[in-house]
């Protein structure tokens, strides 16, 4: 690949100084005169019908301005459920944390006190927490029509994906490996707490949101508030992470808007950390039954998967279980049940369908390699995908290099030994996993301007959820304009000053909006070539809204992760001692922030493998581990050194050949750690996370059961 | 959070008086690292917070006649770094240094650490359990992976303090001020099992203040340490911990105190193990026997059987390490 001037050079974030010196204004920092504070009352039951809500005491409390409940507010939150009508306030309430009322008051203490004065008469209903239980005929019905959430055709059937003939695949196999795997609900646990500040200027609604996509947020708000999209302005200048749970507009944005309208005052609605954990959404928990067929030489013949995803009571997320495509195999059958439960809602969290799917997939593949007495790396080199679903060529693929170069940096050859090779108390083991994630193309916009001094403005509708998107756009603009970085000013995060951007979800911003910046820059350069620089207060402007499409090609990013662990077999303690993450994300636009992406994603995956979960009390249906302490979110002390290996393919599409990066970074990390545990001990823990009870249980051969 | 009044007394006597006010709910606050969280969560709803930090002299480490005295407001960070504590009472320095995170150790005090409320998730999530004024313990038939394997019933919480087992191992004394004057009791008498009163973890009355902790002069040859097992690398309470204090005469153990944390509603002394060690040379074999004996009489719940091999292992290892 050719070396470029700006793109490809490690560059600090353009807003780094503001962020680390307290100069960045986050949504919860925004305050305006006469602003009211809002709080939400939430269901203390996993499933209950509300007989009556008595607001008289709460309304009598001095300082209380407005209260919304299902009795007086029928706004539908359309992005909160893609199958059913989900209101801001639902009756019955279907999970512990479902919103019952929202109060706006003069300060947050009055608002909180008012919540306590609202008297709700609940008729508790039977509830169900686990997806397999929820499909039993006698399970309590969570949504009308049953607990199997409809598929894309609107039918209450599982999603089925077939290729070849699965029976033939198993017939052709010399060995069959099968097992059941389970993964828990895990919260995104982004650092920035959730808040929304809404106010009206006449018939115009202004919302300061904490969102990964101002354009989508704006469209959603306009739709649900039933006002024209031009009458909504969404602003998000700085945000502190979302990892997928700030993609759309959220119910609290709508609540703040409606409270503000009724109280005729600006309203800031805030969440506690506990609310953030239970009432937004997290990663969908799964149960997965895998069955794979292999020949004696290690070639795969069939992969069959039956999976159950617990979606919570509303279908906010897709719920699929992904990863199978990373293997080349002629016969595939995937059956996925997306199931309503009375747990917290499940939806997007960094590569939503992948880490849990790849944990199970790569566990069963690891078992297959072990059963065949093969090096797991050799097994994967034999079976990795050459064509998408064995049919469609990739625009570029560095998967083999991820496997080879990652393994080389890791020292796989020297470190890998057959399972349970160590005889001492502390056993060392290595594991790996591979994955892929779509790097799609599509529409996004950019507006570029140049003034008489040759300074450029880059208007892009990004908010920068932590990916350094603003800096990425500046680098791409500098490259495309052949201008130094300090001539570029990025204007972001405000739907009134920025054009449409795809939103920082699906790891699309660099590719989509980056391409728009390039197209606008081309136009602007042409104008400058024709007219010269503008004079005086004039400026030239270029708008671009490219919508590139792929033809007959699959475009994916690829990755392989390698982990070494030490397992203390007496205490059950697991320590990750080495971790290498190899990534093909095409050309890397900013190696500095890209490395941070990989480290963050891999660390989250390690946490998912070792200790994170939103655990429920089975008898009450209430969550027990909402919050950073009990959910055992990774701390700095838990994070190992993560070495990053770039496999830069020269992809013909995307800005300078860049492909998706943010989400692939978590995908194989979970499996790599779990497989390393197996390699160390010869025991497989099939239910995440690998906590002491499960680890010591597995090591005790059932003596602790 | 319920609105409260913060009061800054100038003396312990004034603090005691404020705490005992009739008709008001009061609570004492030192570092506040946990207490303020509990106020926010409405696990406690005091009208008045009595702030001890304005009382001079409560955060000092002093020596008197060989005895070392630690003011109740001394921070965990100070204790973990204090040269005297580190050299003579290593188990306490280790334990103080094992608490929470640097931020918590910088704010949190020794008095607060030994008297903090349990971290049982039923209690902290506001379930109507014994600790929240109810009549049941939800862990017995619930999610009990972190609960007691010793001394449970009717409540099965585990005592959350790291420094408490260390102080019991050192045979510390607690000086307590109350309306009727002062009393000094052994650390082991301070902590109270749930069989006495399942709503509480110690004998400190509502209008009493834990003023000072006295460490008896360190006997010759005292070797001590604290080992804590966590289920992530920082900021969790012990899933199992052990405080060991051995009086050694060359490689003979004259006298031993072994106290477990994270396994019982109070710091859990192991008299039988202590007796096994007294007068013996601590060989790896003896340490292993002591480890095996450490779980005698344990009554694990459905999901915490893993604490048995874990306890065995760390007792064995810690004894071996201290004696080495």
Short mmCIF file of N, CA, C and O in Angstrom, two decimals, chain A residues 28-99:
data_model
loop_
_atom_site.label_atom_id
_atom_site.label_comp_id
_atom_site.label_asym_id
_atom_site.label_seq_id
_atom_site.Cartn_x
_atom_site.Cartn_y
_atom_site.Cartn_z
N UNK A 28 -24.99 15.69 30.59
CA UNK A 28 -25.44 15.89 31.97
C UNK A 28 -24.89 17.17 32.58
O UNK A 28 -25.28 17.56 33.68
N UNK A 29 -23.94 17.83 31.87
CA UNK A 29 -23.39 19.09 32.37
C UNK A 29 -24.23 20.28 31.92
O UNK A 29 -24.05 21.39 32.41
N UNK A 30 -25.10 20.06 30.95
CA UNK A 30 -25.79 21.20 30.33
C UNK A 30 -26.95 21.67 31.22
O UNK A 30 -27.82 20.89 31.59
N UNK A 31 -26.88 22.92 31.58
CA UNK A 31 -27.92 23.50 32.42
C UNK A 31 -28.30 24.86 31.84
O UNK A 31 -27.44 25.59 31.37
N UNK A 32 -29.59 25.15 31.85
CA UNK A 32 -30.07 26.45 31.39
C UNK A 32 -30.98 27.02 32.47
O UNK A 32 -31.46 26.27 33.34
N UNK A 33 -31.20 28.34 32.45
CA UNK A 33 -32.05 28.95 33.48
C UNK A 33 -33.45 28.32 33.51
O UNK A 33 -33.97 27.91 32.46
N UNK A 34 -34.00 28.21 34.70
CA UNK A 34 -35.36 27.70 34.92
C UNK A 34 -35.51 26.22 34.56
O UNK A 34 -36.62 25.73 34.35
N UNK A 35 -34.38 25.54 34.46
CA UNK A 35 -34.44 24.12 34.07
C UNK A 35 -35.04 23.27 35.21
O UNK A 35 -34.69 23.45 36.37
N UNK A 36 -35.90 22.35 34.82
CA UNK A 36 -36.46 21.41 35.78
C UNK A 36 -35.67 20.11 35.72
O UNK A 36 -34.98 19.82 34.73
N UNK A 37 -35.77 19.33 36.78
CA UNK A 37 -35.08 18.04 36.85
C UNK A 37 -36.12 16.93 36.84
O UNK A 37 -37.14 17.04 37.52
N UNK A 38 -35.83 15.90 36.08
CA UNK A 38 -36.81 14.81 35.98
C UNK A 38 -36.20 13.48 36.43
O UNK A 38 -35.01 13.22 36.23
N UNK A 39 -37.07 12.68 37.01
CA UNK A 39 -36.70 11.34 37.46
C UNK A 39 -37.82 10.37 37.06
O UNK A 39 -38.97 10.77 36.89
N UNK A 40 -37.46 9.11 36.94
CA UNK A 40 -38.41 8.10 36.48
C UNK A 40 -38.70 7.09 37.59
O UNK A 40 -37.78 6.60 38.25
N UNK A 41 -39.98 6.81 37.77
CA UNK A 41 -40.39 5.74 38.69
C UNK A 41 -40.43 4.44 37.89
O UNK A 41 -40.99 4.39 36.80
N UNK A 42 -39.86 3.39 38.46
CA UNK A 42 -39.75 2.13 37.71
C UNK A 42 -40.41 0.98 38.45
O UNK A 42 -40.50 0.98 39.68
N UNK A 43 -40.85 0.02 37.68
CA UNK A 43 -41.55 -1.11 38.27
C UNK A 43 -40.63 -1.90 39.18
O UNK A 43 -39.52 -2.26 38.79
N UNK A 44 -41.10 -2.18 40.39
CA UNK A 44 -40.32 -3.04 41.28
C UNK A 44 -40.62 -4.52 41.05
O UNK A 44 -40.11 -5.37 41.77
N UNK A 45 -41.46 -4.82 40.08
CA UNK A 45 -41.87 -6.20 39.79
C UNK A 45 -41.46 -6.58 38.38
O UNK A 45 -41.49 -5.75 37.47
N UNK A 46 -41.14 -7.86 38.17
CA UNK A 46 -40.79 -8.28 36.81
C UNK A 46 -41.99 -8.34 35.87
O UNK A 46 -41.81 -8.33 34.65
N UNK A 47 -43.18 -8.41 36.42
CA UNK A 47 -44.37 -8.52 35.58
C UNK A 47 -45.57 -8.18 36.45
O UNK A 47 -45.81 -8.85 37.46
N UNK A 48 -46.29 -7.15 36.12
CA UNK A 48 -47.43 -6.76 36.96
C UNK A 48 -48.39 -5.89 36.18
O UNK A 48 -47.99 -5.14 35.27
N UNK A 49 -49.65 -6.03 36.51
CA UNK A 49 -50.65 -5.14 35.94
C UNK A 49 -50.86 -4.00 36.94
O UNK A 49 -50.90 -4.21 38.15
N UNK A 50 -50.93 -2.80 36.38
CA UNK A 50 -51.17 -1.64 37.24
C UNK A 50 -52.68 -1.45 37.36
O UNK A 50 -53.35 -1.22 36.36
N UNK A 51 -53.17 -1.57 38.58
CA UNK A 51 -54.62 -1.37 38.78
C UNK A 51 -54.92 0.11 38.85
O UNK A 51 -55.89 0.59 38.30
N UNK A 52 -54.04 0.85 39.55
CA UNK A 52 -54.34 2.26 39.77
C UNK A 52 -53.06 3.00 40.16
O UNK A 52 -52.23 2.45 40.87
N UNK A 53 -52.95 4.20 39.66
CA UNK A 53 -51.85 5.07 40.10
C UNK A 53 -52.48 6.30 40.74
O UNK A 53 -53.28 6.99 40.11
N UNK A 54 -52.09 6.55 41.98
CA UNK A 54 -52.62 7.71 42.69
C UNK A 54 -51.50 8.76 42.79
O UNK A 54 -50.49 8.54 43.47
N UNK A 55 -51.71 9.89 42.12
CA UNK A 55 -50.68 10.92 42.08
C UNK A 55 -50.93 12.04 43.09
O UNK A 55 -50.14 12.98 43.17
N UNK A 56 -52.01 11.93 43.85
CA UNK A 56 -52.43 13.12 44.62
C UNK A 56 -51.34 13.60 45.58
O UNK A 56 -51.07 14.80 45.67
N UNK A 57 -50.69 12.66 46.27
CA UNK A 57 -49.67 13.09 47.25
C UNK A 57 -48.46 13.68 46.54
O UNK A 57 -47.88 14.68 46.99
N UNK A 58 -48.07 13.04 45.43
CA UNK A 58 -46.90 13.54 44.71
C UNK A 58 -47.18 14.93 44.14
O UNK A 58 -46.33 15.82 44.20
N UNK A 59 -48.36 15.09 43.59
CA UNK A 59 -48.69 16.40 43.00
C UNK A 59 -48.78 17.50 44.05
O UNK A 59 -48.54 18.67 43.74
N UNK A 60 -49.09 17.10 45.28
CA UNK A 60 -49.21 18.10 46.34
C UNK A 60 -47.85 18.54 46.88
O UNK A 60 -47.75 19.52 47.61
N UNK A 61 -46.81 17.82 46.52
CA UNK A 61 -45.47 18.18 47.02
C UNK A 61 -45.00 19.47 46.36
O UNK A 61 -44.97 19.58 45.14
N UNK A 62 -44.64 20.47 47.16
CA UNK A 62 -44.19 21.74 46.58
C UNK A 62 -42.98 21.52 45.66
O UNK A 62 -42.06 20.80 46.02
N UNK A 63 -43.04 22.13 44.49
CA UNK A 63 -41.92 22.02 43.55
C UNK A 63 -42.14 21.01 42.45
O UNK A 63 -41.41 20.99 41.47
N UNK A 64 -43.17 20.17 42.59
CA UNK A 64 -43.47 19.21 41.53
C UNK A 64 -44.24 19.92 40.43
O UNK A 64 -45.22 20.61 40.71
N UNK A 65 -43.77 19.78 39.17
CA UNK A 65 -44.40 20.51 38.08
C UNK A 65 -45.29 19.63 37.20
O UNK A 65 -46.39 20.01 36.88
N UNK A 66 -44.77 18.51 36.78
CA UNK A 66 -45.52 17.67 35.86
C UNK A 66 -45.21 16.20 36.12
O UNK A 66 -44.07 15.86 36.43
N UNK A 67 -46.23 15.37 35.99
CA UNK A 67 -46.03 13.93 36.14
C UNK A 67 -46.66 13.23 34.94
O UNK A 67 -47.81 13.50 34.59
N UNK A 68 -45.90 12.35 34.33
CA UNK A 68 -46.43 11.54 33.23
C UNK A 68 -46.61 10.10 33.70
O UNK A 68 -45.75 9.57 34.39
N UNK A 69 -47.73 9.50 33.31
CA UNK A 69 -47.95 8.06 33.54
C UNK A 69 -48.71 7.53 32.32
O UNK A 69 -49.09 8.29 31.44
N UNK A 70 -48.99 6.23 32.34
CA UNK A 70 -49.74 5.67 31.22
C UNK A 70 -51.17 6.21 31.18
O UNK A 70 -51.84 6.14 30.15
N UNK A 71 -51.63 6.77 32.31
CA UNK A 71 -52.98 7.34 32.33
C UNK A 71 -53.08 8.63 31.51
O UNK A 71 -54.14 8.94 31.00
N UNK A 72 -51.99 9.37 31.44
CA UNK A 72 -52.09 10.68 30.77
C UNK A 72 -51.11 10.85 29.61
O UNK A 72 -50.97 11.94 29.06
N UNK A 73 -50.41 9.79 29.24
CA UNK A 73 -49.43 9.92 28.16
C UNK A 73 -49.43 8.63 27.34
O UNK A 73 -49.18 7.56 27.88
N UNK A 74 -49.75 8.75 26.07
CA UNK A 74 -49.80 7.54 25.23
C UNK A 74 -48.78 7.61 24.10
O UNK A 74 -48.99 7.06 23.02
N UNK A 75 -47.67 8.29 24.35
CA UNK A 75 -46.63 8.38 23.32
C UNK A 75 -46.02 6.98 23.13
O UNK A 75 -45.71 6.29 24.10
N UNK A 76 -45.90 6.63 21.86
CA UNK A 76 -45.27 5.34 21.53
C UNK A 76 -43.79 5.57 21.24
O UNK A 76 -43.45 6.48 20.49
N UNK A 77 -42.97 4.77 21.87
CA UNK A 77 -41.52 4.83 21.62
C UNK A 77 -41.21 3.79 20.55
O UNK A 77 -41.04 2.62 20.84
N UNK A 78 -41.19 4.23 19.30
CA UNK A 78 -41.17 3.25 18.22
C UNK A 78 -39.85 2.50 18.10
O UNK A 78 -39.84 1.33 17.73
N UNK A 79 -38.73 3.14 18.44
CA UNK A 79 -37.48 2.38 18.33
C UNK A 79 -37.23 1.52 19.56
O UNK A 79 -36.24 0.80 19.63
N UNK A 80 -38.15 1.56 20.52
CA UNK A 80 -38.01 0.70 21.70
C UNK A 80 -38.51 -0.71 21.46
O UNK A 80 -38.29 -1.60 22.28
N UNK A 81 -39.24 -0.91 20.35
CA UNK A 81 -39.76 -2.24 20.04
C UNK A 81 -40.11 -2.28 18.56
O UNK A 81 -40.89 -1.45 18.09
N UNK A 82 -39.54 -3.23 17.85
CA UNK A 82 -39.78 -3.30 16.40
C UNK A 82 -40.96 -4.22 16.06
O UNK A 82 -41.31 -4.37 14.90
N UNK A 83 -41.57 -4.81 17.04
CA UNK A 83 -42.67 -5.76 16.78
C UNK A 83 -43.98 -5.34 17.43
O UNK A 83 -45.04 -5.56 16.89
N UNK A 84 -43.88 -4.78 18.64
CA UNK A 84 -45.08 -4.46 19.41
C UNK A 84 -45.15 -2.95 19.65
O UNK A 84 -44.16 -2.25 19.49
N UNK A 85 -46.33 -2.48 20.04
CA UNK A 85 -46.47 -1.09 20.46
C UNK A 85 -45.87 -0.96 21.85
O UNK A 85 -46.38 -1.53 22.82
N UNK A 86 -44.78 -0.21 21.95
CA UNK A 86 -44.20 0.03 23.27
C UNK A 86 -44.40 1.49 23.61
O UNK A 86 -43.88 2.38 22.95
N UNK A 87 -45.16 1.71 24.63
CA UNK A 87 -45.43 3.07 25.07
C UNK A 87 -44.30 3.54 25.97
O UNK A 87 -43.49 2.74 26.43
N UNK A 88 -44.29 4.85 26.24
CA UNK A 88 -43.32 5.34 27.22
C UNK A 88 -43.59 4.71 28.58
O UNK A 88 -42.68 4.41 29.33
N UNK A 89 -44.89 4.52 28.84
CA UNK A 89 -45.30 3.91 30.12
C UNK A 89 -46.28 2.80 29.78
O UNK A 89 -47.33 3.06 29.19
N UNK A 90 -45.91 1.59 30.13
CA UNK A 90 -46.70 0.44 29.69
C UNK A 90 -47.49 -0.16 30.84
O UNK A 90 -47.08 -0.13 31.99
N UNK A 91 -48.61 -0.72 30.49
CA UNK A 91 -49.42 -1.46 31.45
C UNK A 91 -49.94 -2.70 30.73
O UNK A 91 -50.67 -2.56 29.75
N UNK A 92 -49.55 -3.89 31.10
CA UNK A 92 -48.74 -4.22 32.28
C UNK A 92 -47.28 -3.81 32.12
O UNK A 92 -46.80 -3.64 31.00
N UNK A 93 -46.60 -3.68 33.26
CA UNK A 93 -45.14 -3.54 33.24
C UNK A 93 -44.55 -4.93 33.11
O UNK A 93 -45.08 -5.89 33.69
N UNK A 94 -43.47 -5.04 32.33
CA UNK A 94 -43.01 -6.38 31.94
C UNK A 94 -41.59 -6.73 32.39
O UNK A 94 -41.10 -7.79 32.07
N UNK A 95 -40.95 -5.82 33.06
CA UNK A 95 -39.65 -6.16 33.68
C UNK A 95 -39.38 -5.20 34.83
O UNK A 95 -39.94 -4.11 34.86
N UNK A 96 -38.57 -5.64 35.76
CA UNK A 96 -38.20 -4.78 36.89
C UNK A 96 -37.33 -3.68 36.34
O UNK A 96 -36.19 -3.92 35.95
N UNK A 97 -37.90 -2.49 36.25
CA UNK A 97 -37.20 -1.37 35.63
C UNK A 97 -38.04 -0.71 34.55
O UNK A 97 -37.69 0.36 34.05
N UNK A 98 -39.14 -1.34 34.16
CA UNK A 98 -40.06 -0.75 33.18
C UNK A 98 -40.58 0.57 33.77
O UNK A 98 -40.91 0.64 34.95
N UNK A 99 -40.66 1.60 32.92
CA UNK A 99 -41.04 2.92 33.42
C UNK A 99 -42.52 2.96 33.78
O UNK A 99 -43.37 2.47 33.03
#
